[in-house]
PDB file of C-alpha atoms in Angstrom:
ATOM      1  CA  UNK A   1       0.000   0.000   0.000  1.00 66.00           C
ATOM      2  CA  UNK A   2       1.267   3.325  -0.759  1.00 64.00           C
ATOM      3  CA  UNK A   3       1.900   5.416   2.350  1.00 88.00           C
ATOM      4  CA  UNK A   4       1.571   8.951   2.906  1.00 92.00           C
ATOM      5  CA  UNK A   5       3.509   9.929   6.444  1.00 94.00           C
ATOM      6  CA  UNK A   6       3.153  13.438   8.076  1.00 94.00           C
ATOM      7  CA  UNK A   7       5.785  14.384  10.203  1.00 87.00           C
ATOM      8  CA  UNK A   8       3.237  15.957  12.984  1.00 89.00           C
ATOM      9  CA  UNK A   9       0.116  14.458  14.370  1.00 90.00           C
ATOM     10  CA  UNK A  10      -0.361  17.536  16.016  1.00 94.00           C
ATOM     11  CA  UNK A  11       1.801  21.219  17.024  1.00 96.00           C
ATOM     12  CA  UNK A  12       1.766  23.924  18.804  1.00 97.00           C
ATOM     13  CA  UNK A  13       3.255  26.891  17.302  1.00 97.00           C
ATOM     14  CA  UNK A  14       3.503  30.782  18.228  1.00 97.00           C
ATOM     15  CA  UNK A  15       2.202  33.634  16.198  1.00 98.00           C
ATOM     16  CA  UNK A  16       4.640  35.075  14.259  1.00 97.00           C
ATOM     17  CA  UNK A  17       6.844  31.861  13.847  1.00 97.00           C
ATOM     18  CA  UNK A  18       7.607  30.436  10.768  1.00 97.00           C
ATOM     19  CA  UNK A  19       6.040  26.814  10.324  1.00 97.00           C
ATOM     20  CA  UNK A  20       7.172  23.945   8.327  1.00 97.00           C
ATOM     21  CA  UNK A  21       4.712  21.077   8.193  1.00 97.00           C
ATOM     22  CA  UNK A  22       6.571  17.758   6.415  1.00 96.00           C
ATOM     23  CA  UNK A  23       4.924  15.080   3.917  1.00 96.00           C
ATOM     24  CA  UNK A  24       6.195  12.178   2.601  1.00 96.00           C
ATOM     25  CA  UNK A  25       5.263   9.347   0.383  1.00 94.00           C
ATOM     26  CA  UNK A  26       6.928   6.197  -0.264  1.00 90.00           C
ATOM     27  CA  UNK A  27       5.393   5.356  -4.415  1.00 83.00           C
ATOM     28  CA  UNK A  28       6.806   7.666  -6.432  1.00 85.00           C
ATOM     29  CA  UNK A  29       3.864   9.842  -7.219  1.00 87.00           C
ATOM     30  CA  UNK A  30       4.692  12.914  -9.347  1.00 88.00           C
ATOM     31  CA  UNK A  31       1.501  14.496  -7.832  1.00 92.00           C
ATOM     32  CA  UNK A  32       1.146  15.919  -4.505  1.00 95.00           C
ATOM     33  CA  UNK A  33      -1.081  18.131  -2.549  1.00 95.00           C
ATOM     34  CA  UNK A  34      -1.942  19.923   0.464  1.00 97.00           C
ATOM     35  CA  UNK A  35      -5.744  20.722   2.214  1.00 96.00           C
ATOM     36  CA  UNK A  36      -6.617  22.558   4.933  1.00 96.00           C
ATOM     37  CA  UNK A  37      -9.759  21.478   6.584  1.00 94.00           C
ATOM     38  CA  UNK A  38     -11.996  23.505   9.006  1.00 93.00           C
ATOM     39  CA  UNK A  39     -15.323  22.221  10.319  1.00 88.00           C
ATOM     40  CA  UNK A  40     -18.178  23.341   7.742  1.00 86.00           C
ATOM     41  CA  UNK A  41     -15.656  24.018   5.097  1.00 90.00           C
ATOM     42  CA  UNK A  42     -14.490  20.409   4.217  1.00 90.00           C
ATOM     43  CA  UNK A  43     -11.203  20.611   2.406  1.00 92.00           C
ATOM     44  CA  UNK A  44      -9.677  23.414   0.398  1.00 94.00           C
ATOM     45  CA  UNK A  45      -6.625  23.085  -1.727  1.00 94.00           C
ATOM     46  CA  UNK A  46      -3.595  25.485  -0.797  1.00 97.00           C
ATOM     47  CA  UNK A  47      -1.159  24.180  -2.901  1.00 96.00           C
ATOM     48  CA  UNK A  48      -0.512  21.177  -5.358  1.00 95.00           C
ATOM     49  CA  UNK A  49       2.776  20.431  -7.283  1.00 95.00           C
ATOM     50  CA  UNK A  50       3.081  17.937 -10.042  1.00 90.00           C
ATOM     51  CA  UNK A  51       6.768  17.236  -9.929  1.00 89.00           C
ATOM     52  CA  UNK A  52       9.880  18.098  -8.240  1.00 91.00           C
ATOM     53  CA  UNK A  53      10.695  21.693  -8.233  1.00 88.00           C
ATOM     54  CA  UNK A  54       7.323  22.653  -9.397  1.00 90.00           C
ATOM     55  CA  UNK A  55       4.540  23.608  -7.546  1.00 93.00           C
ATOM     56  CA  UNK A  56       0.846  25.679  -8.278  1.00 94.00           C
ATOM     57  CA  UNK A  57      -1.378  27.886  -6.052  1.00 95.00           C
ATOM     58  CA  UNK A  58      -4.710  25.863  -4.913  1.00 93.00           C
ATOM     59  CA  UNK A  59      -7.766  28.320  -3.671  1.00 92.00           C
ATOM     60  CA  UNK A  60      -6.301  30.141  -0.449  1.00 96.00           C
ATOM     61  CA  UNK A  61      -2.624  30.192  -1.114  1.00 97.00           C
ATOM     62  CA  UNK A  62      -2.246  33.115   0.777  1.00 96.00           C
ATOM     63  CA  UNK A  63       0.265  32.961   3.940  1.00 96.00           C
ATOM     64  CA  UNK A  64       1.626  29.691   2.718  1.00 98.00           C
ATOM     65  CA  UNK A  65       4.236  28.516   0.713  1.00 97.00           C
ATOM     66  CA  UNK A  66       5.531  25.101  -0.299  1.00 97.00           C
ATOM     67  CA  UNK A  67       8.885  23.552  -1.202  1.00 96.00           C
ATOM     68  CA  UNK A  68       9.365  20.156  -3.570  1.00 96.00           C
ATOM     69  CA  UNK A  69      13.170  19.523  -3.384  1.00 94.00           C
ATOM     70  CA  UNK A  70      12.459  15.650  -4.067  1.00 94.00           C
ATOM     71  CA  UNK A  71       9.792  13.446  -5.389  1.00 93.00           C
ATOM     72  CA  UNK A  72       9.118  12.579  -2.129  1.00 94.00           C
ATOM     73  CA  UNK A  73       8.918  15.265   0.099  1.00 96.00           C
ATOM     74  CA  UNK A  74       6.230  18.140   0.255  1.00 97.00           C
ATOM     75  CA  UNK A  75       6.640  20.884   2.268  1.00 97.00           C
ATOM     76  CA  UNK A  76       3.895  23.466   3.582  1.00 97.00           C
ATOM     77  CA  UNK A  77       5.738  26.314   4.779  1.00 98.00           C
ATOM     78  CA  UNK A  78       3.677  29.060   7.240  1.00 97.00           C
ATOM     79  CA  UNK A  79       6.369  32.339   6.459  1.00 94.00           C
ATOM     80  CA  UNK A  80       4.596  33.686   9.642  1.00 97.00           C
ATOM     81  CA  UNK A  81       2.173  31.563  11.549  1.00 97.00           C
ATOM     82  CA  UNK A  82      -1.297  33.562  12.714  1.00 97.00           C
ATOM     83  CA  UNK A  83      -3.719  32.284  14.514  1.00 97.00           C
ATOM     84  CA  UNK A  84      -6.288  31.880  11.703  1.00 97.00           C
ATOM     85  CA  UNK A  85      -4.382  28.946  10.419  1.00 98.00           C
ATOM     86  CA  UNK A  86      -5.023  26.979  12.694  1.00 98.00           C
ATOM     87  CA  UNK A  87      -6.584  24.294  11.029  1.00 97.00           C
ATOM     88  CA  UNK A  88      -5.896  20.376  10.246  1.00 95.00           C
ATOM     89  CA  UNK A  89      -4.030  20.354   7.480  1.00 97.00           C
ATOM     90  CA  UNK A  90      -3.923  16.969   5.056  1.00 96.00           C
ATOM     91  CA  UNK A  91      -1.449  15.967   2.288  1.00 96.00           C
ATOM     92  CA  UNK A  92      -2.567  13.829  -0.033  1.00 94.00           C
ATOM     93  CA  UNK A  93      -0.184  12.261  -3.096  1.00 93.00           C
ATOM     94  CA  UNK A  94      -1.468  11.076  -6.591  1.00 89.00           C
ATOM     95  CA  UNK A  95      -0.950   8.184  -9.605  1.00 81.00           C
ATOM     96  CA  UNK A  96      -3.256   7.467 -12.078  1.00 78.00           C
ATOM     97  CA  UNK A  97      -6.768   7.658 -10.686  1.00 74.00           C
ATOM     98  CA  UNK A  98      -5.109   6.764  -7.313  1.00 79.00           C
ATOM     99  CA  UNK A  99      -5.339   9.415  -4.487  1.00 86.00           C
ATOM    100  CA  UNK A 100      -3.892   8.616  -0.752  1.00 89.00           C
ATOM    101  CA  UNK A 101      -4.086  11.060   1.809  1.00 91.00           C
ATOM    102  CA  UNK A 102      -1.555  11.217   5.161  1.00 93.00           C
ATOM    103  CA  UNK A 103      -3.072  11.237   8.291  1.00 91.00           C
ATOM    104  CA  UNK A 104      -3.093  14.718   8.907  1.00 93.00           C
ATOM    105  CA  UNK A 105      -1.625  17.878  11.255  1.00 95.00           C
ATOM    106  CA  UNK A 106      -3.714  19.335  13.466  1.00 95.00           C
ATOM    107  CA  UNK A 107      -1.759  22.743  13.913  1.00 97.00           C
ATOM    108  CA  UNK A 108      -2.738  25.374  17.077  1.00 97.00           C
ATOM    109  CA  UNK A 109      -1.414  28.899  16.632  1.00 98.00           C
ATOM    110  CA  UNK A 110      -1.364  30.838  20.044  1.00 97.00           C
TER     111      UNK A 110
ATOM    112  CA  UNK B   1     -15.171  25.447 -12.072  1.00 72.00           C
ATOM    113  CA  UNK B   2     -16.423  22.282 -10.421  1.00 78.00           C
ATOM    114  CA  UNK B   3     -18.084  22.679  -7.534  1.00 88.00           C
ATOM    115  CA  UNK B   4     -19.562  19.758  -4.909  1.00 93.00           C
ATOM    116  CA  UNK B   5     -22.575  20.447  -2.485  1.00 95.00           C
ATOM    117  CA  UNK B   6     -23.145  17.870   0.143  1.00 96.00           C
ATOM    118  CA  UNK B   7     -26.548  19.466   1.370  1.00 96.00           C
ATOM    119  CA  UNK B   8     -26.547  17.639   5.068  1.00 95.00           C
ATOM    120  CA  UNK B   9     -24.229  19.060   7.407  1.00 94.00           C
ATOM    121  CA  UNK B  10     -25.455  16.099   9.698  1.00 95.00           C
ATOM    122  CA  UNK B  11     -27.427  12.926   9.765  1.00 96.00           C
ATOM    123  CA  UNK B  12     -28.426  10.759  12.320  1.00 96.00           C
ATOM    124  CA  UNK B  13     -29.560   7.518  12.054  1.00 97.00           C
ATOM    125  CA  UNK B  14     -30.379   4.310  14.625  1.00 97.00           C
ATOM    126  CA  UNK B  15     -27.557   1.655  14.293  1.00 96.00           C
ATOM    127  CA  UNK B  16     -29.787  -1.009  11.387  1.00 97.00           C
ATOM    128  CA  UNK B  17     -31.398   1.714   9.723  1.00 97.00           C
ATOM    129  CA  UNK B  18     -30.242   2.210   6.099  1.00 97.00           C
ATOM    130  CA  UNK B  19     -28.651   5.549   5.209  1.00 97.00           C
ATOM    131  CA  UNK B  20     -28.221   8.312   2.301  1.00 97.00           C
ATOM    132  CA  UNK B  21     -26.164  10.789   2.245  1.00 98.00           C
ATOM    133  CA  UNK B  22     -26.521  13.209  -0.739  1.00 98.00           C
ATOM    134  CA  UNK B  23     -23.948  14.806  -3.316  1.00 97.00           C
ATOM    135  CA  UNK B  24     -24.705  16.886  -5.785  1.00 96.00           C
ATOM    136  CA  UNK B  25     -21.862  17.868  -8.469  1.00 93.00           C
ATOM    137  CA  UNK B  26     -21.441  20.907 -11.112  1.00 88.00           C
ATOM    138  CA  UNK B  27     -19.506  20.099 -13.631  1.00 77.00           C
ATOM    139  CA  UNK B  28     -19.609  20.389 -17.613  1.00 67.00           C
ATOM    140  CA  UNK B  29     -18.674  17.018 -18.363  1.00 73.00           C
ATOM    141  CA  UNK B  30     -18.645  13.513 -16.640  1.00 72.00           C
ATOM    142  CA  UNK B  31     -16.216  14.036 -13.387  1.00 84.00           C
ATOM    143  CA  UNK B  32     -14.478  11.417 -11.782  1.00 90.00           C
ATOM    144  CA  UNK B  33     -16.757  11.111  -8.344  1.00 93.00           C
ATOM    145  CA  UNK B  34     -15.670   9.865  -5.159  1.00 94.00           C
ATOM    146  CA  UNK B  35     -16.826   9.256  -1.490  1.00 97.00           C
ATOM    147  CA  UNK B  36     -14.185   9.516   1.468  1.00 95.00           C
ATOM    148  CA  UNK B  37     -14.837   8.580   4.762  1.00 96.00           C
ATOM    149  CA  UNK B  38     -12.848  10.171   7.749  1.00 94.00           C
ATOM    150  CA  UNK B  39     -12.965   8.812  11.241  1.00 91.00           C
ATOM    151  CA  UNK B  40     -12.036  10.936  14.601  1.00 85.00           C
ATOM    152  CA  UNK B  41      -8.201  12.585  14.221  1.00 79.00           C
ATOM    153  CA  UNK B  42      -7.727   9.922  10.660  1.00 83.00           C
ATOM    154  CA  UNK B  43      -6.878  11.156   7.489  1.00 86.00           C
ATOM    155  CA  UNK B  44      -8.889  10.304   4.799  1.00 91.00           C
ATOM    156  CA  UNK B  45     -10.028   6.634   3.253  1.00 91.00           C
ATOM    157  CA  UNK B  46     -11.695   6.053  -0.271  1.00 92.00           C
ATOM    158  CA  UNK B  47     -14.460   4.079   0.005  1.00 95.00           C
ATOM    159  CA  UNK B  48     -15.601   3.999  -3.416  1.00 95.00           C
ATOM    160  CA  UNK B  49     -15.409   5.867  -6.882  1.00 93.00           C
ATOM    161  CA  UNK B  50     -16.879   6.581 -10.424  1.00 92.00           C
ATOM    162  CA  UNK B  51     -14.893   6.704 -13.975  1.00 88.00           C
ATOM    163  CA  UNK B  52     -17.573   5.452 -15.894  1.00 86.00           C
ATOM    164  CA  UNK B  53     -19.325   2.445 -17.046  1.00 87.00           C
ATOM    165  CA  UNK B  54     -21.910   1.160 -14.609  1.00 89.00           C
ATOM    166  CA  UNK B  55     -23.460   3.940 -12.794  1.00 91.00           C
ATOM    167  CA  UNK B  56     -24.040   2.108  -9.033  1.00 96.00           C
ATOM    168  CA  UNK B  57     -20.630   1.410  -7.309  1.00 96.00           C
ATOM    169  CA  UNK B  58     -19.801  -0.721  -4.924  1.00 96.00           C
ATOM    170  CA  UNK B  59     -17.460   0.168  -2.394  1.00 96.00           C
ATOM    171  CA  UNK B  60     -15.242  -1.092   1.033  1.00 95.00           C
ATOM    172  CA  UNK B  61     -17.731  -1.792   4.365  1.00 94.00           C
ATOM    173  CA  UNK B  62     -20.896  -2.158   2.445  1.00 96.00           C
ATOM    174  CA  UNK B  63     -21.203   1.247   0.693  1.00 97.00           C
ATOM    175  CA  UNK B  64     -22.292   1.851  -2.645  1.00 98.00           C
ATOM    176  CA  UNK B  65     -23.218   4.810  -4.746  1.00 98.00           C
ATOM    177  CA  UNK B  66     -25.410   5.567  -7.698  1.00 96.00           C
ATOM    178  CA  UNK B  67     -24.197   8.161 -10.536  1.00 94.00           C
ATOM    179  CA  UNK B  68     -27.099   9.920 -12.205  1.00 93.00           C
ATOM    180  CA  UNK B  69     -26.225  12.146 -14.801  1.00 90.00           C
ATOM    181  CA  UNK B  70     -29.785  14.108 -14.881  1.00 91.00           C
ATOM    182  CA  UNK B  71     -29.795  15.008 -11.320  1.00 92.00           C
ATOM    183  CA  UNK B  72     -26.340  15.542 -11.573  1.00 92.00           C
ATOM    184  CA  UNK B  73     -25.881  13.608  -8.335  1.00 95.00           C
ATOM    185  CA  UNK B  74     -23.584  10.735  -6.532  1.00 96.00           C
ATOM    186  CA  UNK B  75     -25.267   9.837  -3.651  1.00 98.00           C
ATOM    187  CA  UNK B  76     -23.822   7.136  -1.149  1.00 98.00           C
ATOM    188  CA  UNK B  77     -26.028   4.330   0.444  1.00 98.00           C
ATOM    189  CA  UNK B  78     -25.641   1.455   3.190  1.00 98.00           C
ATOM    190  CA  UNK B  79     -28.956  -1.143   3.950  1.00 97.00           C
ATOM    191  CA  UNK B  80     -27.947  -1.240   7.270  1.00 97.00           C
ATOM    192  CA  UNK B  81     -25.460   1.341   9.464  1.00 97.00           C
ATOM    193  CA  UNK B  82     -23.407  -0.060  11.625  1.00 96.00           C
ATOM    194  CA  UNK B  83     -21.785   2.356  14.901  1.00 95.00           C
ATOM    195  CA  UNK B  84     -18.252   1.872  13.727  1.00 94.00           C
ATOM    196  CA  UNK B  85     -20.148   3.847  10.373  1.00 96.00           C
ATOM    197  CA  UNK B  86     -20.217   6.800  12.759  1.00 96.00           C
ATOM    198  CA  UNK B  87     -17.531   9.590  11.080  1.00 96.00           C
ATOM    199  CA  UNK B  88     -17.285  12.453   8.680  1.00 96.00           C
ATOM    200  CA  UNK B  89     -18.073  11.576   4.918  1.00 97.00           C
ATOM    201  CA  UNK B  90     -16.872  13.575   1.873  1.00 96.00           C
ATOM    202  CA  UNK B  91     -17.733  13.585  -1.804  1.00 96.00           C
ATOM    203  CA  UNK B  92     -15.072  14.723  -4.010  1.00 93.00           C
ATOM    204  CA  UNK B  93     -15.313  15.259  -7.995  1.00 91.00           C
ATOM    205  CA  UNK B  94     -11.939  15.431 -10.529  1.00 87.00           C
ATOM    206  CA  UNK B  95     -12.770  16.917 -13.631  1.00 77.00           C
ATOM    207  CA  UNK B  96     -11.629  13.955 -15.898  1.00 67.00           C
ATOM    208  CA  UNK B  97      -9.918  15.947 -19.089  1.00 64.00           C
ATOM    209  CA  UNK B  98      -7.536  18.115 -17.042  1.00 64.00           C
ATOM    210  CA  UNK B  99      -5.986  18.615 -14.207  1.00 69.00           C
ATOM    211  CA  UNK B 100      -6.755  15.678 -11.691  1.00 79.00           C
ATOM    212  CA  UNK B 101      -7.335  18.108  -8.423  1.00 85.00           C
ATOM    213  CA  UNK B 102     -10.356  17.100  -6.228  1.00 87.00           C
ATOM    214  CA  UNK B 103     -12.712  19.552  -4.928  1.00 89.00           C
ATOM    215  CA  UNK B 104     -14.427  18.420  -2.156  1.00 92.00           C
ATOM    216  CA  UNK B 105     -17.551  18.657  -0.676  1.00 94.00           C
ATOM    217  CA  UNK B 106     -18.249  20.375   3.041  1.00 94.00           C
ATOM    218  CA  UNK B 107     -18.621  16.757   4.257  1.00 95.00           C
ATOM    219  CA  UNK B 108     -21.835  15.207   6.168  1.00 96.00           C
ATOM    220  CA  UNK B 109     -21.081  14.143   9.689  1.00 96.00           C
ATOM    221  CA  UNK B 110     -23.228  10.934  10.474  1.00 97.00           C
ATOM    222  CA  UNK B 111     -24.796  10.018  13.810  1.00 96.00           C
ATOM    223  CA  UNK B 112     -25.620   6.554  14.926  1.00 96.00           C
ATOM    224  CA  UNK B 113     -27.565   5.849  17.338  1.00 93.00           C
ATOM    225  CA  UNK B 114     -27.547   2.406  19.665  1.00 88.00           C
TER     226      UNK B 114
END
């Protein structure tokens, strides 16, 4: 079974710090992505990347950013946590028609 | 743009009762349609999904789901809900000629009831 491991089940961060939240996947999928999820808003995209070194903006982008280094890895990067991100946030990794999602980050901004 | 409306934000149901929980797509074309069932602090599991061909799915734990073009709808069913059934359910569409992202529904969190 493909696996899809975030780093964090759950963190604690300060406002103003800067965040990295870790994803990895262990198939060689050129497709990753990651979702934030808030109760009532099921999951919107905030970034996707189709390959290493490339990535695209998903629906709130704003106050994130996101590194691809290696197939791999994909990194959501929080330049300077606020407390309106709090959120769970989900990666998810893609081949074919196949879509696996991590377990998730539950991330609390104080 | 696709869009997905899931039009419960809860159900509740008695554990043996059967269950239906609605999604309703927009779309210009035939999407790719799935369900996705989260439990408590879990990521998220595929229970079931739609390319084409035979429009009622069957899925993992006794799910199934029934594509109807005209209503523009993919809604999941179980005869008979068991408490272990008890999580948050999402419906997702991929538009199927370009580029492969999901959009997801708000999700439907279902109730069961001993």
């Amino acid at each position: 079974d493909v696996k899809v491991t975030q780093s964090s089940r759950y963190l604690v961060k300060r406002t103003g710090e800067k965040v990295f939240l870790e994803c990895v996947q262990d198939m060689d999928h050129e497709n990753m992505f990651w979702y934030r999820q808030d109760p009532g808003l099921g999951l919107r995209l905030i970034y996707f990347s189709y390959d290493v070194k490339m990535k695209e903006k998903g629906d709130i982008p704003e106050g994130y950013s996101v590194s691809r280094e290696k197939k791999e890895r994909f990194s959501l990067i929080l330049e300077s946590a606020s407390t309106n991100q709090t959120s769970m946030y989900l990666c998810a990794s893609r081949r074919g028609d196949g879509y696996t999602f991590g377990s998730g980050t539950r991330l609390t901004v104080v | 743009a696709q869009s997905v409306t899931q039009p419960d934000i809860h159900i509740t149901v008695s554990e043996g009762a059967s269950l239906e929980l609605r999604c309703n797509y927009s779309y210009g074309a035939t999407p790719y349609l799935f369900w996705y069932v989260q439990s408590p602090g879990q990521g998220l599991q595929l229970l079931l999904k739609y390319f084409s061909g035979d429009t009622l799915v069957q899925g993992i734990k006794g799910f199934e789901a029934e594509f109807k073009r005209s209503q523009s709808s993919f809604n999941l069913r179980k005869p008979s809900v068991h408490w272990s059934d008890a999580a948050e359910y999402f419906c997702a569409v991929v538009s199927s000629g370009g580029s492969y992202i999901p959009t997801f529904g708000r999700g439907t969190s279902l109730i069961v009831h001993p």
